[in-house]
Structures are given as structure tokens and as C-alpha cells.
């Protein structure tokens, strides 16, 4: 995804700071990457799953509030939000307005490409869901999410679908970051 952002938005940090900007957003992303890799290398995700589940599975897996409201309901809300954002992007704007129609369409194209990329990664992922692992009543075993090409006897669970929808909208971040008005920057996610 970083490559997609790099192509869409190029930022000269010195110029950005001279114009009152926050600097290059990639610096912050580069600082977050070691934290993500450290989380995976530490095995904390495995420890957290053991704190939430047992050999009989996860007690809250079929909980109404978690499954119907927060998972399926949130997915429906985000689907509606996605369609409404496309309508907003296609809606004509005044010539001097920011974001312009072309910027909005570029945003939504980036979001769509992001969602498509996440869907392709998920469809080709060899990582199983936690409840599919033997330690929690399933058949698979633990394999790091980042161990590409290694199967844990399942697949299709990384990145998680309920989180992927929200992450798809992170494609807006570089555009909000580069917004000309501080008012727009305060609304950044």
C-alpha cells in the first residue's frame, strides 16, 4: 500500500514545513513499521489469543453483539458509507472549493484500490483465523502472518475482514495530510 501512496502523493518535506505543514507522513509510517514487526516477532498476538480463548474455542465467537452488531452491522454501515463517499466524490463542487472534484475522485479511487488490494491479500493468505487453530479447537497451527508461503492448514483470515474495511479508508490519510487548510487537517483520521 505504501507504494500506491508514494505514486499518488509525493511530498517534499522541506517545502511542506516551510508552508506550515507537518512534514513527510512517510516518516511516521516508517516509525510504525518496526513496532508492527516487533509485535509479530514477540509472539504477543499468540499470548493475547490464549488469554481470550481455550481449547474449546472462543466463548464470545458467536456473541450477538460482537457478531451481528459490531461485525456484520459495521460491515453494512461501511458499505453504505463507501457508496455515499462515491456519490460525494462525483458531486460537482465550486471551482475554488477544496477538495476539488478531481481530488475527491482520486481519494475514492485510492480507497477502492486499497480495498481491492486488501481483498486480494485476504483471498491469497495462508493464515487461518485463531479459532481454526488446534490450540483453540480447530485443525491448524500457529504461523506468523508475515510468513508468506507457509500454510497453517487453512487460510483466508489475514487481514481480518472486519478490520480490512476500515483500513481501506486509510487511503485518505495522505490526502488529508496534504490538505491546504488547517481546518481540513484537524478532521484527519
PDB file of C-alpha atoms in Angstrom:
ATOM      1  CA  UNK A   1       0.000   0.000   0.000  1.00  0.00           C
ATOM      2  CA  UNK A   2       2.909   2.325   0.676  1.00  0.00           C
ATOM      3  CA  UNK A   3       3.890   2.080  -2.972  1.00  0.00           C
ATOM      4  CA  UNK A   4       0.370   3.113  -4.007  1.00  0.00           C
ATOM      5  CA  UNK A   5       0.551   6.132  -1.701  1.00  0.00           C
ATOM      6  CA  UNK A   6       4.021   7.060  -2.940  1.00  0.00           C
ATOM      7  CA  UNK A   7       2.805   7.128  -6.524  1.00  0.00           C
ATOM      8  CA  UNK A   8      -0.336   9.117  -5.688  1.00  0.00           C
ATOM      9  CA  UNK A   9       1.270  11.711  -3.438  1.00  0.00           C
ATOM     10  CA  UNK A  10       4.825  13.000  -3.430  1.00  0.00           C
ATOM     11  CA  UNK A  11       5.820  15.289  -0.601  1.00  0.00           C
ATOM     12  CA  UNK A  12       8.938  17.428  -0.309  1.00  0.00           C
ATOM     13  CA  UNK A  13       9.382  17.678   3.454  1.00  0.00           C
ATOM     14  CA  UNK A  14      11.346  20.938   3.392  1.00  0.00           C
ATOM     15  CA  UNK A  15       8.755  22.682   1.218  1.00  0.00           C
ATOM     16  CA  UNK A  16       5.900  21.257   3.256  1.00  0.00           C
ATOM     17  CA  UNK A  17       7.368  22.525   6.536  1.00  0.00           C
ATOM     18  CA  UNK A  18       8.067  25.944   5.017  1.00  0.00           C
ATOM     19  CA  UNK A  19       4.368  26.138   4.122  1.00  0.00           C
ATOM     20  CA  UNK A  20       3.344  25.223   7.676  1.00  0.00           C
ATOM     21  CA  UNK A  21       2.803  21.510   7.106  1.00  0.00           C
ATOM     22  CA  UNK A  22       3.561  18.636   9.445  1.00  0.00           C
ATOM     23  CA  UNK A  23       6.375  17.153   7.398  1.00  0.00           C
ATOM     24  CA  UNK A  24       6.507  13.959   5.433  1.00  0.00           C
ATOM     25  CA  UNK A  25       3.811  11.478   6.553  1.00  0.00           C
ATOM     26  CA  UNK A  26       6.018   8.563   5.465  1.00  0.00           C
ATOM     27  CA  UNK A  27       8.387   9.324   8.338  1.00  0.00           C
ATOM     28  CA  UNK A  28       5.621   8.364  10.785  1.00  0.00           C
ATOM     29  CA  UNK A  29       4.702   5.261   8.812  1.00  0.00           C
ATOM     30  CA  UNK A  30       8.361   4.225   8.791  1.00  0.00           C
ATOM     31  CA  UNK A  31       8.472   4.639  12.565  1.00  0.00           C
ATOM     32  CA  UNK A  32       5.366   2.447  12.988  1.00  0.00           C
ATOM     33  CA  UNK A  33       6.709  -0.437  10.870  1.00  0.00           C
ATOM     34  CA  UNK A  34       9.298  -1.612  13.447  1.00  0.00           C
ATOM     35  CA  UNK A  35       6.549  -1.657  16.102  1.00  0.00           C
ATOM     36  CA  UNK A  36       4.401  -3.884  13.889  1.00  0.00           C
ATOM     37  CA  UNK A  37       7.296  -6.244  13.202  1.00  0.00           C
ATOM     38  CA  UNK A  38       8.234  -6.318  16.906  1.00  0.00           C
ATOM     39  CA  UNK A  39       4.639  -7.247  17.807  1.00  0.00           C
ATOM     40  CA  UNK A  40       4.765 -10.207  15.426  1.00  0.00           C
ATOM     41  CA  UNK A  41       8.271 -11.315  16.452  1.00  0.00           C
ATOM     42  CA  UNK A  42       7.407 -11.135  20.161  1.00  0.00           C
ATOM     43  CA  UNK A  43       4.538 -13.613  19.888  1.00  0.00           C
ATOM     44  CA  UNK A  44       2.226 -11.253  21.790  1.00  0.00           C
ATOM     45  CA  UNK A  45      -0.619 -11.991  19.391  1.00  0.00           C
ATOM     46  CA  UNK A  46      -0.421 -15.668  20.396  1.00  0.00           C
ATOM     47  CA  UNK A  47      -0.381 -14.700  24.077  1.00  0.00           C
ATOM     48  CA  UNK A  48      -3.431 -12.450  23.627  1.00  0.00           C
ATOM     49  CA  UNK A  49      -5.352 -15.212  21.813  1.00  0.00           C
ATOM     50  CA  UNK A  50      -4.572 -17.637  24.669  1.00  0.00           C
ATOM     51  CA  UNK A  51      -5.913 -15.050  27.123  1.00  0.00           C
ATOM     52  CA  UNK A  52      -9.181 -14.857  25.121  1.00  0.00           C
ATOM     53  CA  UNK A  53      -9.666 -18.488  24.099  1.00  0.00           C
ATOM     54  CA  UNK A  54      -9.394 -22.050  25.373  1.00  0.00           C
ATOM     55  CA  UNK A  55      -9.054 -25.466  23.765  1.00  0.00           C
ATOM     56  CA  UNK A  56     -12.869 -25.386  23.383  1.00  0.00           C
ATOM     57  CA  UNK A  57     -12.643 -22.192  21.310  1.00  0.00           C
ATOM     58  CA  UNK A  58     -13.628 -18.601  21.999  1.00  0.00           C
ATOM     59  CA  UNK A  59     -16.576 -18.017  24.322  1.00  0.00           C
ATOM     60  CA  UNK A  60     -17.587 -14.804  22.558  1.00  0.00           C
ATOM     61  CA  UNK A  61     -17.212 -16.058  18.979  1.00  0.00           C
ATOM     62  CA  UNK A  62     -20.980 -16.273  18.351  1.00  0.00           C
ATOM     63  CA  UNK A  63     -21.954 -13.436  20.699  1.00  0.00           C
ATOM     64  CA  UNK A  64     -24.853 -11.436  19.209  1.00  0.00           C
ATOM     65  CA  UNK A  65     -23.314  -8.019  19.924  1.00  0.00           C
ATOM     66  CA  UNK A  66     -19.911  -8.936  18.562  1.00  0.00           C
ATOM     67  CA  UNK A  67     -21.118 -10.927  15.546  1.00  0.00           C
ATOM     68  CA  UNK A  68     -24.381  -9.297  14.439  1.00  0.00           C
ATOM     69  CA  UNK A  69     -23.838  -5.717  15.595  1.00  0.00           C
ATOM     70  CA  UNK A  70     -20.102  -4.999  15.557  1.00  0.00           C
ATOM     71  CA  UNK A  71     -19.101  -7.360  12.730  1.00  0.00           C
ATOM     72  CA  UNK A  72     -21.986  -7.637  10.273  1.00  0.00           C
ATOM     73  CA  UNK A  73     -23.609  -4.336  11.228  1.00  0.00           C
ATOM     74  CA  UNK A  74     -20.362  -2.396  10.959  1.00  0.00           C
ATOM     75  CA  UNK A  75     -19.693  -4.032   7.595  1.00  0.00           C
ATOM     76  CA  UNK A  76     -23.075  -2.864   6.299  1.00  0.00           C
ATOM     77  CA  UNK A  77     -22.556   0.666   7.642  1.00  0.00           C
ATOM     78  CA  UNK A  78     -19.137   0.868   5.971  1.00  0.00           C
ATOM     79  CA  UNK A  79     -20.584  -0.420   2.695  1.00  0.00           C
ATOM     80  CA  UNK A  80     -23.214   2.335   2.760  1.00  0.00           C
ATOM     81  CA  UNK A  81     -20.523   4.886   3.714  1.00  0.00           C
ATOM     82  CA  UNK A  82     -18.419   3.720   0.773  1.00  0.00           C
ATOM     83  CA  UNK A  83     -21.284   4.241  -1.683  1.00  0.00           C
ATOM     84  CA  UNK A  84     -22.126   7.643  -0.161  1.00  0.00           C
ATOM     85  CA  UNK A  85     -18.471   8.683  -0.428  1.00  0.00           C
ATOM     86  CA  UNK A  86     -18.527   7.848  -4.137  1.00  0.00           C
ATOM     87  CA  UNK A  87     -21.673   9.969  -4.538  1.00  0.00           C
ATOM     88  CA  UNK A  88     -19.946  12.805  -2.637  1.00  0.00           C
ATOM     89  CA  UNK A  89     -16.822  12.443  -4.800  1.00  0.00           C
ATOM     90  CA  UNK A  90     -18.796  12.572  -8.030  1.00  0.00           C
ATOM     91  CA  UNK A  91     -20.904  15.541  -6.881  1.00  0.00           C
ATOM     92  CA  UNK A  92     -19.798  18.758  -8.589  1.00  0.00           C
ATOM     93  CA  UNK A  93     -18.032  21.324  -6.390  1.00  0.00           C
ATOM     94  CA  UNK A  94     -17.335  25.031  -6.794  1.00  0.00           C
ATOM     95  CA  UNK A  95     -14.212  25.863  -8.780  1.00  0.00           C
ATOM     96  CA  UNK A  96     -12.332  27.235  -5.749  1.00  0.00           C
ATOM     97  CA  UNK A  97     -13.568  24.588  -3.306  1.00  0.00           C
ATOM     98  CA  UNK A  98     -11.256  22.143  -1.628  1.00  0.00           C
ATOM     99  CA  UNK A  99     -11.285  19.293  -2.073  1.00  0.00           C
ATOM    100  CA  UNK A 100     -11.965  19.630  -5.751  1.00  0.00           C
ATOM    101  CA  UNK A 101     -13.966  17.033  -7.600  1.00  0.00           C
ATOM    102  CA  UNK A 102     -10.809  15.548  -9.132  1.00  0.00           C
ATOM    103  CA  UNK A 103      -9.170  15.270  -5.692  1.00  0.00           C
ATOM    104  CA  UNK A 104     -12.282  13.581  -4.277  1.00  0.00           C
ATOM    105  CA  UNK A 105     -12.376  11.131  -7.192  1.00  0.00           C
ATOM    106  CA  UNK A 106      -8.684  10.413  -6.659  1.00  0.00           C
ATOM    107  CA  UNK A 107      -9.378   9.764  -2.963  1.00  0.00           C
ATOM    108  CA  UNK A 108     -12.139   7.333  -3.725  1.00  0.00           C
ATOM    109  CA  UNK A 109     -10.053   5.607  -6.390  1.00  0.00           C
ATOM    110  CA  UNK A 110      -7.295   5.179  -3.790  1.00  0.00           C
ATOM    111  CA  UNK A 111      -9.809   3.805  -1.263  1.00  0.00           C
ATOM    112  CA  UNK A 112     -11.189   1.399  -3.884  1.00  0.00           C
ATOM    113  CA  UNK A 113      -7.703   0.213  -4.844  1.00  0.00           C
ATOM    114  CA  UNK A 114      -6.856  -0.189  -1.166  1.00  0.00           C
ATOM    115  CA  UNK A 115      -9.963  -2.321  -0.567  1.00  0.00           C
ATOM    116  CA  UNK A 116      -9.217  -4.369  -3.671  1.00  0.00           C
ATOM    117  CA  UNK A 117      -5.616  -4.930  -2.556  1.00  0.00           C
ATOM    118  CA  UNK A 118      -6.720  -5.979   0.940  1.00  0.00           C
ATOM    119  CA  UNK A 119      -9.280  -8.360  -0.592  1.00  0.00           C
ATOM    120  CA  UNK A 120      -6.627  -9.932  -2.825  1.00  0.00           C
ATOM    121  CA  UNK A 121      -4.237 -10.351   0.105  1.00  0.00           C
ATOM    122  CA  UNK A 122      -7.001 -11.926   2.195  1.00  0.00           C
ATOM    123  CA  UNK A 123      -8.074 -14.292  -0.609  1.00  0.00           C
ATOM    124  CA  UNK A 124      -4.486 -15.488  -1.085  1.00  0.00           C
ATOM    125  CA  UNK A 125      -3.479 -15.514   2.571  1.00  0.00           C
ATOM    126  CA  UNK A 126      -2.466 -18.861   4.048  1.00  0.00           C
ATOM    127  CA  UNK A 127      -3.094 -17.619   7.603  1.00  0.00           C
ATOM    128  CA  UNK A 128      -6.072 -19.122   9.414  1.00  0.00           C
ATOM    129  CA  UNK A 129      -8.395 -17.478  11.881  1.00  0.00           C
ATOM    130  CA  UNK A 130      -7.497 -18.072  15.537  1.00  0.00           C
ATOM    131  CA  UNK A 131     -10.487 -20.402  16.081  1.00  0.00           C
ATOM    132  CA  UNK A 132      -9.198 -22.592  13.238  1.00  0.00           C
ATOM    133  CA  UNK A 133      -6.028 -23.431  15.188  1.00  0.00           C
ATOM    134  CA  UNK A 134      -5.654 -26.681  17.153  1.00  0.00           C
ATOM    135  CA  UNK A 135      -4.962 -24.783  20.372  1.00  0.00           C
ATOM    136  CA  UNK A 136      -8.496 -23.385  20.150  1.00  0.00           C
ATOM    137  CA  UNK A 137     -10.393 -26.438  18.900  1.00  0.00           C
ATOM    138  CA  UNK A 138      -9.542 -26.251  15.192  1.00  0.00           C
ATOM    139  CA  UNK A 139      -7.117 -28.136  12.942  1.00  0.00           C
ATOM    140  CA  UNK A 140      -4.391 -25.582  12.117  1.00  0.00           C
ATOM    141  CA  UNK A 141      -1.243 -24.439  13.902  1.00  0.00           C
ATOM    142  CA  UNK A 142       0.366 -21.074  14.520  1.00  0.00           C
ATOM    143  CA  UNK A 143       2.220 -19.437  11.623  1.00  0.00           C
ATOM    144  CA  UNK A 144       3.199 -15.771  11.610  1.00  0.00           C
ATOM    145  CA  UNK A 145       1.020 -13.535   9.441  1.00  0.00           C
ATOM    146  CA  UNK A 146       4.159 -12.379   7.675  1.00  0.00           C
ATOM    147  CA  UNK A 147       5.470 -15.862   6.867  1.00  0.00           C
ATOM    148  CA  UNK A 148       4.358 -15.672   3.237  1.00  0.00           C
ATOM    149  CA  UNK A 149       4.092 -19.039   1.520  1.00  0.00           C
ATOM    150  CA  UNK A 150       3.767 -21.024   4.776  1.00  0.00           C
ATOM    151  CA  UNK A 151       0.378 -22.573   5.432  1.00  0.00           C
ATOM    152  CA  UNK A 152      -1.117 -23.319   8.823  1.00  0.00           C
ATOM    153  CA  UNK A 153      -3.575 -25.781   7.280  1.00  0.00           C
ATOM    154  CA  UNK A 154      -6.218 -23.219   6.483  1.00  0.00           C
ATOM    155  CA  UNK A 155      -6.159 -19.674   5.249  1.00  0.00           C
ATOM    156  CA  UNK A 156      -8.150 -16.657   4.235  1.00  0.00           C
ATOM    157  CA  UNK A 157      -8.180 -14.885   7.580  1.00  0.00           C
ATOM    158  CA  UNK A 158      -5.428 -12.281   7.263  1.00  0.00           C
ATOM    159  CA  UNK A 159      -6.014  -9.414   7.169  1.00  0.00           C
ATOM    160  CA  UNK A 160      -9.242  -9.730   9.157  1.00  0.00           C
ATOM    161  CA  UNK A 161     -12.322  -8.767   7.145  1.00  0.00           C
ATOM    162  CA  UNK A 162     -13.950  -6.564   9.773  1.00  0.00           C
ATOM    163  CA  UNK A 163     -10.773  -4.536  10.157  1.00  0.00           C
ATOM    164  CA  UNK A 164      -9.967  -4.501   6.439  1.00  0.00           C
ATOM    165  CA  UNK A 165     -12.984  -2.358   5.632  1.00  0.00           C
ATOM    166  CA  UNK A 166     -11.822   0.363   7.984  1.00  0.00           C
ATOM    167  CA  UNK A 167      -8.213   0.050   6.844  1.00  0.00           C
ATOM    168  CA  UNK A 168      -9.357   0.582   3.256  1.00  0.00           C
ATOM    169  CA  UNK A 169     -10.287   4.143   4.170  1.00  0.00           C
ATOM    170  CA  UNK A 170      -6.715   4.827   5.322  1.00  0.00           C
ATOM    171  CA  UNK A 171      -6.057   5.662   1.685  1.00  0.00           C
ATOM    172  CA  UNK A 172      -7.498   9.087   2.543  1.00  0.00           C
ATOM    173  CA  UNK A 173      -4.740   9.791   5.044  1.00  0.00           C
ATOM    174  CA  UNK A 174      -2.068  11.144   2.649  1.00  0.00           C
ATOM    175  CA  UNK A 175      -4.633  13.398   1.010  1.00  0.00           C
ATOM    176  CA  UNK A 176      -5.897  14.810   4.304  1.00  0.00           C
ATOM    177  CA  UNK A 177      -2.289  15.250   5.370  1.00  0.00           C
ATOM    178  CA  UNK A 178      -1.562  17.394   2.321  1.00  0.00           C
ATOM    179  CA  UNK A 179      -4.735  19.475   2.658  1.00  0.00           C
ATOM    180  CA  UNK A 180      -4.112  23.199   2.191  1.00  0.00           C
ATOM    181  CA  UNK A 181      -6.256  24.340   5.122  1.00  0.00           C
ATOM    182  CA  UNK A 182      -5.611  23.623   8.820  1.00  0.00           C
ATOM    183  CA  UNK A 183      -9.389  23.129   9.164  1.00  0.00           C
ATOM    184  CA  UNK A 184      -9.141  20.024   6.976  1.00  0.00           C
ATOM    185  CA  UNK A 185      -6.083  18.732   8.805  1.00  0.00           C
ATOM    186  CA  UNK A 186      -7.925  18.757  12.129  1.00  0.00           C
ATOM    187  CA  UNK A 187     -10.524  16.424  10.579  1.00  0.00           C
ATOM    188  CA  UNK A 188      -7.815  13.937   9.567  1.00  0.00           C
ATOM    189  CA  UNK A 189      -8.187  10.399  10.952  1.00  0.00           C
TER     190      UNK A 189
END
